[in-house]
Amino acid sequence: MSTATPQKYEFQAEIKQLLDIVIHSLYTEKEIFIRELVSNASDALEKLRHTQITEQDILDGDLELEVNVTTDDKAKTITIQDYGIGMTRDELIENLGTIAHSGSKAFLKALSEGGAKNSNLIGQFGVGFYSAFMVADSVKVYSSSWKKDEKGHVWTSDGSGSYEIEESTDDRRGTKIVVQLKEDCGDYAQDSTVKSILERYSAFVSFPINLNAKRINTVQALWLRSKNEIKDEEYTEFYKFQSHAYDEPRLRLHFSADAPLSINALLFVPKDNTEKMGFSRLEPAVSLYCRKVMIDAKPKDLLPEWLRFLKGVVDSEDLPLNISRETMQDKALIDKLNKVITKRFLKFLEEQAKNHTDAYNEFYGEFGIFLKEGAAMDFAHKDQIIKLLRFESSLTEKGKTTSLADYVTRMGSEQKEIYYLVGPNRASIESGPYLEGFKARNLEVLFCYEAVDEYVMNNVREFDGKKLTGADHSDVKLSDLDQPEGALSKKEVETLTKWLKESLGDRVNEVKASDRLVDSPALALNADAFMSPHMRRMMKAMNKGGEETPLKVNLEINPRAALMKRVYDLHTAEPAKAGLVAGQILDNALISAGLLEDATPMVQRLYKLLETV
Ligand code: ADP
Ligand code: MG
């Protein structure tokens, strides 16, 4: 049926409900209506391209496949026009007046599930065409189908329950949507405002988008092209454009997957870790796209927290297939994406570590801290991440690192645990008293220089069935060493340790002979087995001014050290002097452990000792 006079129609009940919500929403990101209308225009062009393959007889066959956006700030209008497939009169009724199509249907479903309270819903769903009514007093849709024998029509509505259709003299193929903006939405008739919105959401749409006759989208959706056609410079240019970056990317991963989800992803690791440089915590920066249209620039759950240093794009067609383009709500789907991408990126790092070791180590030096965070916090990926950690050790040269897997290959058959020591740098760990007992037994010790390492090691707990153990934890058991000549006998050790405990009183929890000392006379261990000296230092630093738990240490003495022999002799011959020496030995051990909290008594004692010289 076709008439020349305007015909009035009621919207379907569901559409009325939808429009009511859209119009009365106070949703702040109203700008997404532009994304929705441009996406529809692009879809219509895509459909035309498909139709051209099979149909010869197409109206205006030589029109450009492009989208033109024009603004008129005096008239307060924005117009989105395409030479796409167009709509017949019946299609206008069907597509714009009923709820048959996907996006809006999913929106209503979510609403009925209690989402009405969530004002974000519109932004997430987009609600397609109807989102125009967030900003419009009225919307006019001029459309002409590609079919030559159809007439052009104009569809008009103010969104309040009904719409009109009449024949139009404007009968070029495609669709032109004129949005008459509400008084307070005049901004969307400003060239500069619309430009930034188009650049944000529609920068990679495949058809040319012109705003007031100026081309907007010049960079291609590189992630959808085949890897071997793309030059390095193109990747770099894309990275700079998409991430608003000035550096060159350090690493990139371009991949696609079909199962369990269709994914095209292009991920970049930047050159520098800006968090390390002291800048603020990074925000997620891998944007989520569906068929080249941006859904979310900073999706929170697309990747785990510790991958927040990544930039780039993830595009999944399954987003609309499953529900709709805008159903970011669908947590399960995002979780699935998260899993696939994280796994793939970890595999990529493994390959890098194996095949491009130098580049990997450089990456690790800059971004390793994020991997440590992942190893400690991301239970799902922990096992994979641990393999990527690197440490210097007592067996590596300075500046060279080892993986835990390599450490394990060097372990002797009796060694059951993986040992590590935390300290500010190599020199301080090597000169401390904790390492020598391990060295004497050919036990490798990993060196950890970062404040978080202790925490990471405690959380990771084990690798390959071997417990990660702090070499300065008080419960480490080491095998017996040969007793050299002149060492204190068992009996003498017993006497001496008992005397030391009495002499040092409350300052020590326990005194015993050490199996981990070779050269040093003594060492101090935190009495709490789970608190290494390093950890205590950290807790103290964090707890500035707060109440302090009194320090309780175990003193371990070296029966092989000449000094201990001397103290043994002294403790009966000159008990007073022996007492001073004992106090000093404890302080020295505390200093080595970084645990000496007040040096004043030590200075007094040293003067007394010097008097006896
Ligand atoms: P969706 O895009 O999810 O299908 P929309 O509400 O955005 O939902 O659009 C509804 C329908 O209107 C589309 O499916 C399409 O058939 C039709 N349509 C909208 N804009 C255009 C256009 N520019 N050209 C042709 N058809 C269009
Ligand atoms: Mg749409």
XYZ file of C-alpha atoms and ligand atoms in Angstrom:
641
model
C 0.000 0.000 0.000
C 1.354 3.386 -0.880
C -0.207 6.804 -0.546
C 0.964 10.328 -1.184
C -0.478 11.744 2.043
C 1.206 11.238 5.443
C 0.069 8.159 7.272
C 0.179 7.896 11.027
C 1.226 4.708 12.840
C 1.510 3.707 16.475
C 4.782 2.229 17.677
C 4.605 -1.313 18.913
C 4.075 -1.416 22.707
C 7.625 -2.563 23.421
C 9.053 0.268 21.361
C 6.943 2.751 23.287
C 8.341 1.383 26.491
C 11.853 1.566 25.112
C 11.448 5.132 23.864
C 10.025 6.199 27.175
C 13.151 4.972 28.944
C 15.495 6.410 26.359
C 13.888 9.843 26.352
C 13.696 10.141 30.103
C 17.073 8.729 30.862
C 19.537 11.098 32.391
C 22.273 9.119 30.820
C 25.371 11.250 30.486
C 27.017 9.691 27.482
C 24.296 10.691 25.090
C 26.961 10.992 22.427
C 26.717 7.280 21.668
C 23.721 7.990 19.429
C 26.253 9.119 16.832
C 28.096 5.835 17.044
C 24.798 3.979 16.655
C 23.604 5.926 13.618
C 27.001 5.719 11.919
C 27.145 1.992 12.599
C 23.724 1.543 11.047
C 24.891 3.525 8.021
C 27.980 1.362 7.754
C 25.884 -1.795 8.100
C 23.616 -0.541 5.305
C 26.643 0.038 3.051
C 27.956 -3.407 3.847
C 24.594 -4.922 2.959
C 24.605 -3.028 -0.310
C 28.046 -4.370 -1.141
C 26.748 -7.881 -0.604
C 23.673 -7.205 -2.704
C 25.852 -5.912 -5.535
C 27.469 -9.311 -5.806
C 24.235 -11.011 -6.814
C 22.047 -8.200 -8.175
C 22.695 -6.352 -11.407
C 19.853 -3.920 -11.244
C 20.639 -1.536 -8.422
C 19.406 2.017 -8.069
C 22.146 4.647 -8.454
C 24.743 1.915 -9.002
C 27.685 4.320 -9.151
C 27.226 6.157 -5.857
C 30.175 6.160 -3.449
C 29.945 3.762 -0.533
C 30.464 6.341 2.179
C 28.882 7.964 5.206
C 28.378 11.705 5.309
C 27.748 13.509 8.530
C 26.781 17.154 8.427
C 26.041 19.591 11.205
C 24.115 22.825 11.200
C 24.565 24.675 14.449
C 22.066 27.411 13.536
C 19.270 24.972 12.763
C 20.526 22.653 15.552
C 20.568 19.571 13.385
C 22.916 16.714 12.749
C 22.428 14.614 9.641
C 23.811 11.159 8.989
C 23.522 10.046 5.408
C 24.603 6.907 3.575
C 24.268 5.441 0.094
C 23.548 2.045 1.541
C 20.828 -0.458 0.985
C 17.971 1.862 2.003
C 14.513 0.913 3.215
C 11.188 0.514 1.455
C 8.018 1.768 3.097
C 7.337 -1.660 4.561
C 10.882 -1.931 5.805
C 10.624 1.442 7.518
C 7.600 0.161 9.405
C 9.164 -3.173 10.142
C 12.649 -1.987 11.126
C 11.907 1.239 12.942
C 8.442 0.551 14.327
C 8.713 -2.945 15.738
C 11.067 -4.734 18.025
C 12.092 -7.507 15.673
C 15.753 -6.613 15.606
C 18.522 -7.677 17.880
C 20.019 -4.835 19.893
C 16.895 -3.294 21.264
C 15.399 -6.659 22.046
C 18.366 -7.524 24.217
C 18.058 -4.158 25.909
C 14.446 -4.810 26.835
C 15.374 -8.239 28.101
C 18.040 -6.786 30.349
C 15.565 -4.199 31.585
C 13.055 -6.830 32.478
C 15.786 -8.562 34.445
C 16.009 -5.573 36.727
C 18.429 -3.405 34.853
C 16.096 -0.401 34.832
C 17.831 0.912 37.886
C 21.079 0.919 36.028
C 21.353 4.157 34.092
C 24.424 2.809 32.316
C 22.371 0.330 30.427
C 21.668 2.575 27.492
C 25.340 3.265 26.980
C 26.164 -0.378 27.060
C 23.397 -1.472 24.774
C 23.347 1.544 22.574
C 19.719 0.704 21.770
C 20.568 1.372 18.172
C 18.444 3.723 16.201
C 16.284 4.774 19.159
C 19.214 6.294 21.017
C 18.718 9.303 18.724
C 15.680 10.189 20.821
C 17.934 10.891 23.805
C 18.940 14.102 22.083
C 16.178 14.719 19.530
C 12.998 16.749 19.456
C 12.241 14.942 16.260
C 13.915 12.515 13.886
C 13.344 12.329 10.130
C 14.478 9.287 8.202
C 14.593 9.741 4.426
C 15.118 6.422 2.769
C 15.099 4.856 -0.685
C 15.634 1.196 -1.252
C 18.188 -0.116 -3.739
C 15.234 -1.674 -5.580
C 14.493 0.514 -8.551
C 10.724 0.219 -8.552
C 10.339 1.413 -4.965
C 9.576 5.004 -4.046
C 11.421 7.138 -1.545
C 9.780 7.854 1.817
C 10.280 9.964 4.855
C 9.601 8.603 8.316
C 9.058 11.181 11.068
C 8.644 10.898 14.811
C 9.129 12.847 18.005
C 9.446 9.580 19.873
C 6.201 9.988 21.765
C 4.234 6.965 20.710
C 3.626 7.375 17.008
C 5.349 8.083 13.729
C 4.331 9.212 10.246
C 5.379 8.052 6.840
C 4.888 9.892 3.568
C 6.328 9.749 0.131
C 9.384 11.833 -0.443
C 10.814 13.511 -3.495
C 14.273 12.751 -2.180
C 14.796 9.398 -3.844
C 18.493 8.839 -4.096
C 19.494 5.400 -2.889
C 20.192 5.031 0.797
C 19.187 6.708 3.999
C 19.476 10.172 5.428
C 18.642 10.709 9.060
C 18.035 14.266 10.190
C 18.113 14.720 13.945
C 16.492 17.911 15.182
C 18.315 18.388 18.461
C 16.724 19.312 21.758
C 17.459 22.775 23.114
C 20.095 21.542 25.559
C 21.740 19.154 23.095
C 22.881 21.784 20.623
C 26.460 20.700 21.155
C 25.908 17.785 18.803
C 25.459 20.306 16.002
C 29.027 21.556 16.562
C 31.618 20.340 14.121
C 34.360 20.026 16.751
C 32.219 18.030 19.193
C 31.022 15.607 16.561
C 34.525 15.245 15.183
C 35.921 14.044 18.485
C 33.004 11.649 18.961
C 33.503 10.153 15.505
C 37.223 9.822 16.109
C 36.589 8.035 19.350
C 34.046 5.483 18.258
C 34.184 5.227 14.523
C 37.827 5.763 13.582
C 38.170 2.336 12.013
C 34.842 1.920 10.228
C 35.722 0.546 6.795
C 33.722 3.000 4.737
C 34.868 6.579 4.454
C 33.214 8.836 7.007
C 33.110 12.514 6.149
C 32.155 15.214 8.571
C 31.078 18.414 6.827
C 32.899 17.142 3.733
C 36.124 16.375 5.617
C 37.355 12.790 5.884
C 37.514 11.514 9.476
C 38.735 7.930 9.371
C 42.082 7.566 7.672
C 43.686 4.746 9.636
C 42.777 1.205 8.763
C 41.546 -1.428 11.130
C 44.932 -3.085 10.958
C 43.928 -5.919 13.264
C 41.629 -7.371 10.631
C 44.306 -7.514 7.951
C 46.614 -10.417 7.397
C 49.881 -10.249 9.346
C 52.246 -10.841 6.496
C 50.863 -7.936 4.508
C 51.619 -5.416 7.226
C 54.878 -3.547 7.510
C 56.514 -2.678 10.826
C 56.023 1.020 10.172
C 52.310 0.478 9.701
C 52.082 -1.253 13.043
C 53.991 1.555 14.699
C 51.848 4.202 13.085
C 48.730 2.367 14.163
C 50.023 2.020 17.713
C 50.738 5.722 17.952
C 47.333 6.614 16.579
C 45.288 4.165 18.546
C 47.108 4.493 21.876
C 47.808 8.205 21.590
C 51.440 7.269 22.094
C 54.705 8.871 21.083
C 57.054 5.964 21.634
C 57.675 2.913 19.508
C 56.101 -0.271 20.798
C 58.509 -2.697 22.438
C 56.614 -5.873 21.564
C 53.506 -6.628 19.578
C 51.196 -9.573 19.249
C 48.804 -9.785 16.333
C 46.606 -12.834 16.370
C 43.224 -14.195 15.523
C 41.235 -17.085 16.863
C 38.042 -18.781 15.756
C 37.294 -21.024 18.697
C 35.937 -20.799 21.290
C 35.364 -17.214 20.192
C 36.061 -15.281 17.081
C 38.769 -12.823 18.025
C 41.040 -10.498 16.135
C 43.514 -8.810 18.420
C 46.462 -6.507 18.094
C 48.295 -5.946 21.351
C 51.292 -3.751 22.087
C 53.731 -3.485 24.946
C 54.942 0.119 25.092
C 58.598 0.993 25.352
C 58.546 2.179 28.951
C 56.768 1.266 32.120
C 55.405 4.617 33.181
C 54.260 3.289 36.556
C 57.862 2.469 37.319
C 58.812 5.990 36.358
C 56.447 7.236 39.024
C 53.421 8.115 36.943
C 49.998 7.149 38.153
C 48.581 3.673 37.988
C 47.787 2.633 34.433
C 44.200 2.176 33.314
C 43.060 -0.598 31.021
C 43.927 0.517 27.500
C 43.080 -2.399 25.255
C 39.883 -1.269 23.578
C 37.037 -3.551 22.739
C 35.615 -3.441 19.239
C 32.925 -5.287 17.441
C 33.441 -5.359 13.709
C 35.536 -2.188 13.722
C 33.155 -0.174 15.873
C 34.392 0.715 19.299
C 32.301 -0.645 22.143
C 34.478 0.374 25.060
C 37.780 2.229 25.056
C 38.783 1.027 28.510
C 36.955 -2.183 29.292
C 37.711 -3.089 32.872
C 37.401 -6.836 32.759
C 38.650 -7.620 29.304
C 42.117 -8.361 30.688
C 43.379 -9.140 34.180
C 44.585 -6.190 36.260
C 48.238 -7.056 35.926
C 48.042 -6.734 32.129
C 47.109 -3.066 32.424
C 50.338 -2.090 30.654
C 49.056 -3.475 27.340
C 47.681 -1.234 24.587
C 45.757 -2.137 21.478
C 42.526 -3.555 20.193
C 40.438 -6.653 20.654
C 37.686 -7.168 18.119
C 35.140 -9.923 18.482
C 32.280 -10.615 16.137
C 30.723 -12.811 18.754
C 29.678 -9.794 20.734
C 26.631 -9.116 18.532
C 26.166 -12.714 17.461
C 25.589 -13.844 20.989
C 23.341 -11.023 22.017
C 24.022 -7.668 20.487
C 26.747 -5.235 19.714
C 26.305 -3.452 22.988
C 25.806 -6.211 25.489
C 28.961 -5.464 27.380
C 26.836 -6.514 30.300
C 27.447 -10.073 29.358
C 30.046 -10.900 31.939
C 30.447 -14.489 30.876
C 31.377 -13.462 27.378
C 33.939 -10.945 28.548
C 35.386 -13.536 30.901
C 35.773 -15.889 27.986
C 37.545 -13.241 25.953
C 39.742 -12.492 28.945
C 40.762 -16.118 29.260
C 41.598 -16.602 25.615
C 43.581 -13.391 25.259
C 45.511 -13.794 28.504
C 46.470 -17.370 27.647
C 47.552 -16.323 24.204
C 49.612 -13.412 25.481
C 51.353 -15.601 28.039
C 52.179 -18.100 25.324
C 53.566 -15.253 23.286
C 55.826 -14.203 26.164
C 57.026 -17.769 26.547
C 57.969 -17.835 22.875
C 59.706 -14.493 23.219
C 61.689 -15.716 26.210
C 62.754 -18.768 24.265
C 63.439 -17.329 20.839
C 64.258 -13.685 21.514
C 65.860 -13.945 24.894
C 67.583 -10.562 24.914
C 64.443 -8.705 23.924
C 62.492 -10.688 26.489
C 64.964 -9.875 29.236
C 64.790 -6.210 28.357
C 61.023 -6.406 28.464
C 61.259 -8.188 31.793
C 63.531 -5.544 33.218
C 60.923 -2.934 32.427
C 57.636 -4.794 32.932
C 58.625 -7.760 35.111
C 56.959 -6.154 38.094
C 53.568 -6.702 36.421
C 54.328 -10.376 35.927
C 55.200 -10.621 39.591
C 51.894 -9.015 40.461
C 50.176 -11.579 38.253
C 52.093 -14.471 39.778
C 51.052 -13.358 43.240
C 47.453 -12.367 42.570
C 46.085 -14.081 39.485
C 45.394 -17.574 40.615
C 44.051 -18.673 37.240
C 47.272 -17.873 35.402
C 49.777 -18.196 38.201
C 51.427 -21.374 36.937
C 52.029 -19.963 33.509
C 53.309 -16.656 34.841
C 55.801 -18.162 37.284
C 57.646 -19.707 34.370
C 58.224 -16.217 33.018
C 59.854 -14.824 36.156
C 63.588 -14.178 36.114
C 66.087 -13.674 38.933
C 69.771 -13.221 39.395
C 71.222 -15.923 41.609
C 74.344 -16.968 43.455
C 75.301 -18.890 40.314
C 74.609 -16.240 37.672
C 76.883 -13.392 36.805
C 75.833 -9.964 37.897
C 73.168 -8.714 35.508
C 72.348 -12.192 34.154
C 69.204 -13.980 35.209
C 67.788 -17.453 35.489
C 64.297 -18.878 35.334
C 62.939 -21.125 38.050
C 62.874 -23.984 35.558
C 66.597 -23.582 34.915
C 67.254 -23.367 38.638
C 65.499 -26.696 39.098
C 67.691 -28.383 36.481
C 70.731 -27.410 38.554
C 69.348 -28.728 41.843
C 71.137 -31.695 43.379
C 69.155 -34.806 44.165
C 68.985 -34.068 47.911
C 67.850 -30.502 47.466
C 64.120 -30.285 48.063
C 63.531 -26.556 48.156
C 64.233 -23.489 46.067
C 66.083 -20.858 48.074
C 65.971 -17.124 47.722
C 67.249 -14.074 49.526
C 65.766 -10.606 49.404
C 67.993 -7.577 49.583
C 68.471 -4.191 47.982
C 71.182 -5.395 45.598
C 73.611 -8.149 44.784
C 76.486 -6.776 46.829
C 74.464 -6.525 50.014
C 73.143 -10.073 49.688
C 76.575 -11.461 48.903
C 78.211 -9.741 51.839
C 75.475 -10.686 54.305
C 75.825 -13.740 56.579
C 72.925 -15.716 55.117
C 74.432 -16.823 51.872
C 77.645 -18.515 52.965
C 76.091 -21.657 54.392
C 74.297 -22.235 51.104
C 77.392 -21.525 49.076
C 79.414 -23.960 51.171
C 76.903 -26.666 50.298
C 76.636 -25.731 46.635
C 73.033 -24.676 47.030
C 71.934 -22.026 44.573
C 70.119 -19.023 46.004
C 67.945 -16.679 43.946
C 68.532 -12.998 44.537
C 65.487 -10.770 44.819
C 65.974 -7.044 44.693
C 62.444 -5.691 44.615
C 60.328 -4.741 47.578
C 57.455 -6.914 46.374
C 59.552 -10.033 45.938
C 59.074 -11.344 49.442
C 55.338 -11.015 49.017
C 55.437 -12.632 45.599
C 57.500 -15.569 46.839
C 55.168 -16.083 49.774
C 52.157 -16.105 47.489
C 53.650 -18.253 44.784
C 54.770 -20.725 47.466
C 56.104 -23.404 45.178
C 57.308 -24.209 41.732
C 57.377 -27.631 40.150
C 56.506 -29.172 43.512
C 59.420 -27.447 45.243
C 58.790 -25.033 48.037
C 60.142 -21.520 47.672
C 62.038 -20.845 50.857
C 63.731 -17.721 52.152
C 67.347 -18.541 52.977
C 67.034 -16.212 55.943
C 63.900 -17.796 57.346
C 64.481 -19.373 60.717
C 63.119 -22.804 59.833
C 65.566 -23.664 57.060
C 67.379 -26.953 57.736
C 70.738 -27.565 56.143
C 72.933 -30.653 56.080
C 75.898 -30.990 58.443
C 79.205 -29.512 57.460
C 82.555 -31.030 58.381
C 83.779 -29.617 61.643
C 87.225 -28.145 61.125
C 89.906 -28.462 63.740
C 89.561 -26.035 66.634
C 85.811 -25.826 66.375
C 83.861 -25.857 69.593
C 82.707 -29.291 70.640
C 79.069 -30.171 71.036
C 79.386 -29.879 74.805
C 81.124 -26.507 74.574
C 78.480 -25.223 72.164
C 75.770 -26.255 74.589
C 77.436 -24.414 77.445
C 78.128 -21.346 75.362
C 74.663 -21.009 73.885
C 73.110 -21.403 77.308
C 75.368 -18.731 78.700
C 74.711 -16.398 75.765
C 70.970 -16.723 76.247
C 71.353 -15.795 79.906
C 73.693 -12.955 79.126
C 71.572 -11.469 76.342
C 68.333 -12.032 78.209
C 65.178 -10.646 76.575
C 67.035 -9.405 73.545
C 67.012 -12.909 72.088
C 64.394 -15.569 71.784
C 66.790 -18.440 71.322
C 70.515 -18.991 70.826
C 71.776 -22.001 68.941
C 74.594 -23.276 66.806
C 74.118 -22.523 63.164
C 74.445 -24.894 60.266
C 74.392 -22.094 57.728
C 77.440 -20.118 58.831
C 80.873 -20.725 57.387
C 82.941 -17.588 57.926
C 80.746 -15.190 59.850
C 80.655 -15.677 63.625
C 76.909 -15.195 64.007
C 73.663 -14.248 62.362
C 70.286 -13.032 63.458
C 66.974 -14.465 62.296
C 63.563 -13.187 62.969
C 62.045 -15.570 65.482
C 58.831 -15.633 63.488
C 59.493 -18.187 60.794
C 57.213 -16.441 58.341
C 58.790 -13.069 58.781
C 62.175 -12.638 57.200
C 64.385 -9.743 58.294
C 63.575 -8.078 55.018
C 59.858 -8.365 55.606
C 60.225 -6.872 59.072
C 62.020 -3.890 57.521
C 59.187 -3.443 55.073
C 56.496 -3.689 57.716
C 58.354 -1.142 59.780
C 58.578 1.236 56.854
C 54.861 0.875 56.158
C 53.900 1.253 59.785
C 55.702 4.541 60.441
C 54.663 5.987 63.769
C 52.362 3.070 64.543
C 52.700 0.718 67.466
C 55.628 -1.625 67.114
C 55.762 -5.279 67.887
C 58.932 -5.865 69.886
C 61.655 -7.496 67.857
C 62.312 -11.122 68.749
C 65.315 -12.705 67.141
C 67.053 -16.006 67.179
C 70.822 -15.752 67.352
C 72.727 -18.438 65.551
C 76.398 -18.779 66.295
C 79.167 -20.367 64.292
C 81.019 -23.032 66.355
C 83.786 -22.922 63.768
C 84.543 -19.226 64.131
C 87.654 -18.179 66.064
C 85.683 -15.430 67.790
C 83.290 -17.959 69.316
C 86.146 -19.970 70.692
C 87.433 -16.747 72.251
C 84.064 -15.926 73.803
C 83.873 -19.434 75.176
C 87.223 -19.018 76.918
C 86.291 -15.536 78.086
C 82.913 -16.382 79.570
C 84.468 -18.069 82.578
C 87.730 -16.100 82.713
C 86.324 -12.586 82.350
C 82.532 -12.804 82.442
C 81.983 -9.016 82.401
C 84.037 -8.520 79.279
C 82.496 -11.608 77.686
C 79.093 -10.031 78.307
C 80.081 -6.912 76.415
C 81.413 -9.007 73.519
C 78.224 -11.051 73.433
C 76.121 -7.897 73.232
C 78.294 -6.623 70.432
C 78.087 -9.884 68.478
C 74.303 -9.672 68.629
C 74.338 -6.061 67.461
C 76.663 -6.907 64.588
C 74.302 -9.678 63.531
C 71.353 -7.299 63.744
C 73.171 -4.734 61.634
C 73.871 -7.348 58.945
C 70.231 -8.270 58.950
C 69.211 -4.631 58.816
C 67.369 -5.147 62.071
C 69.261 -2.923 64.486
C 66.733 -0.360 65.575
C 68.664 1.798 68.016
C 72.444 2.110 67.860
C 72.881 4.247 70.987
C 73.427 1.421 73.503
C 75.907 -0.086 71.101
C 78.079 3.017 71.052
C 78.213 3.066 74.864
C 79.109 -0.597 74.984
C 81.833 -0.212 72.381
C 83.477 2.507 74.472
C 83.454 0.177 77.461
C 84.977 -2.573 75.387
C 87.642 -0.248 74.076
C 88.569 0.645 77.646
C 89.579 -2.969 78.158
C 92.028 -2.979 75.258
P 20.371 -3.020 14.905
O 21.361 -2.187 14.192
O 20.940 -3.672 16.123
O 19.666 -3.991 14.024
P 19.013 -0.533 15.204
O 17.986 -0.054 16.156
O 20.294 0.212 15.201
O 19.243 -2.058 15.498
O 18.426 -0.484 13.762
C 17.204 -1.102 13.465
C 17.090 -1.530 12.031
O 16.802 -0.417 11.209
C 18.345 -2.116 11.427
O 18.439 -3.479 11.691
C 18.152 -1.843 9.945
O 17.389 -2.837 9.351
C 17.383 -0.563 9.944
N 18.230 0.599 9.684
C 18.655 1.495 10.602
N 19.443 2.431 10.025
C 19.501 2.127 8.710
C 20.175 2.704 7.572
N 20.941 3.792 7.677
N 20.000 2.104 6.376
C 19.235 1.019 6.253
N 18.595 0.414 7.277
C 18.728 0.957 8.492
Mg 22.287 -0.542 14.915
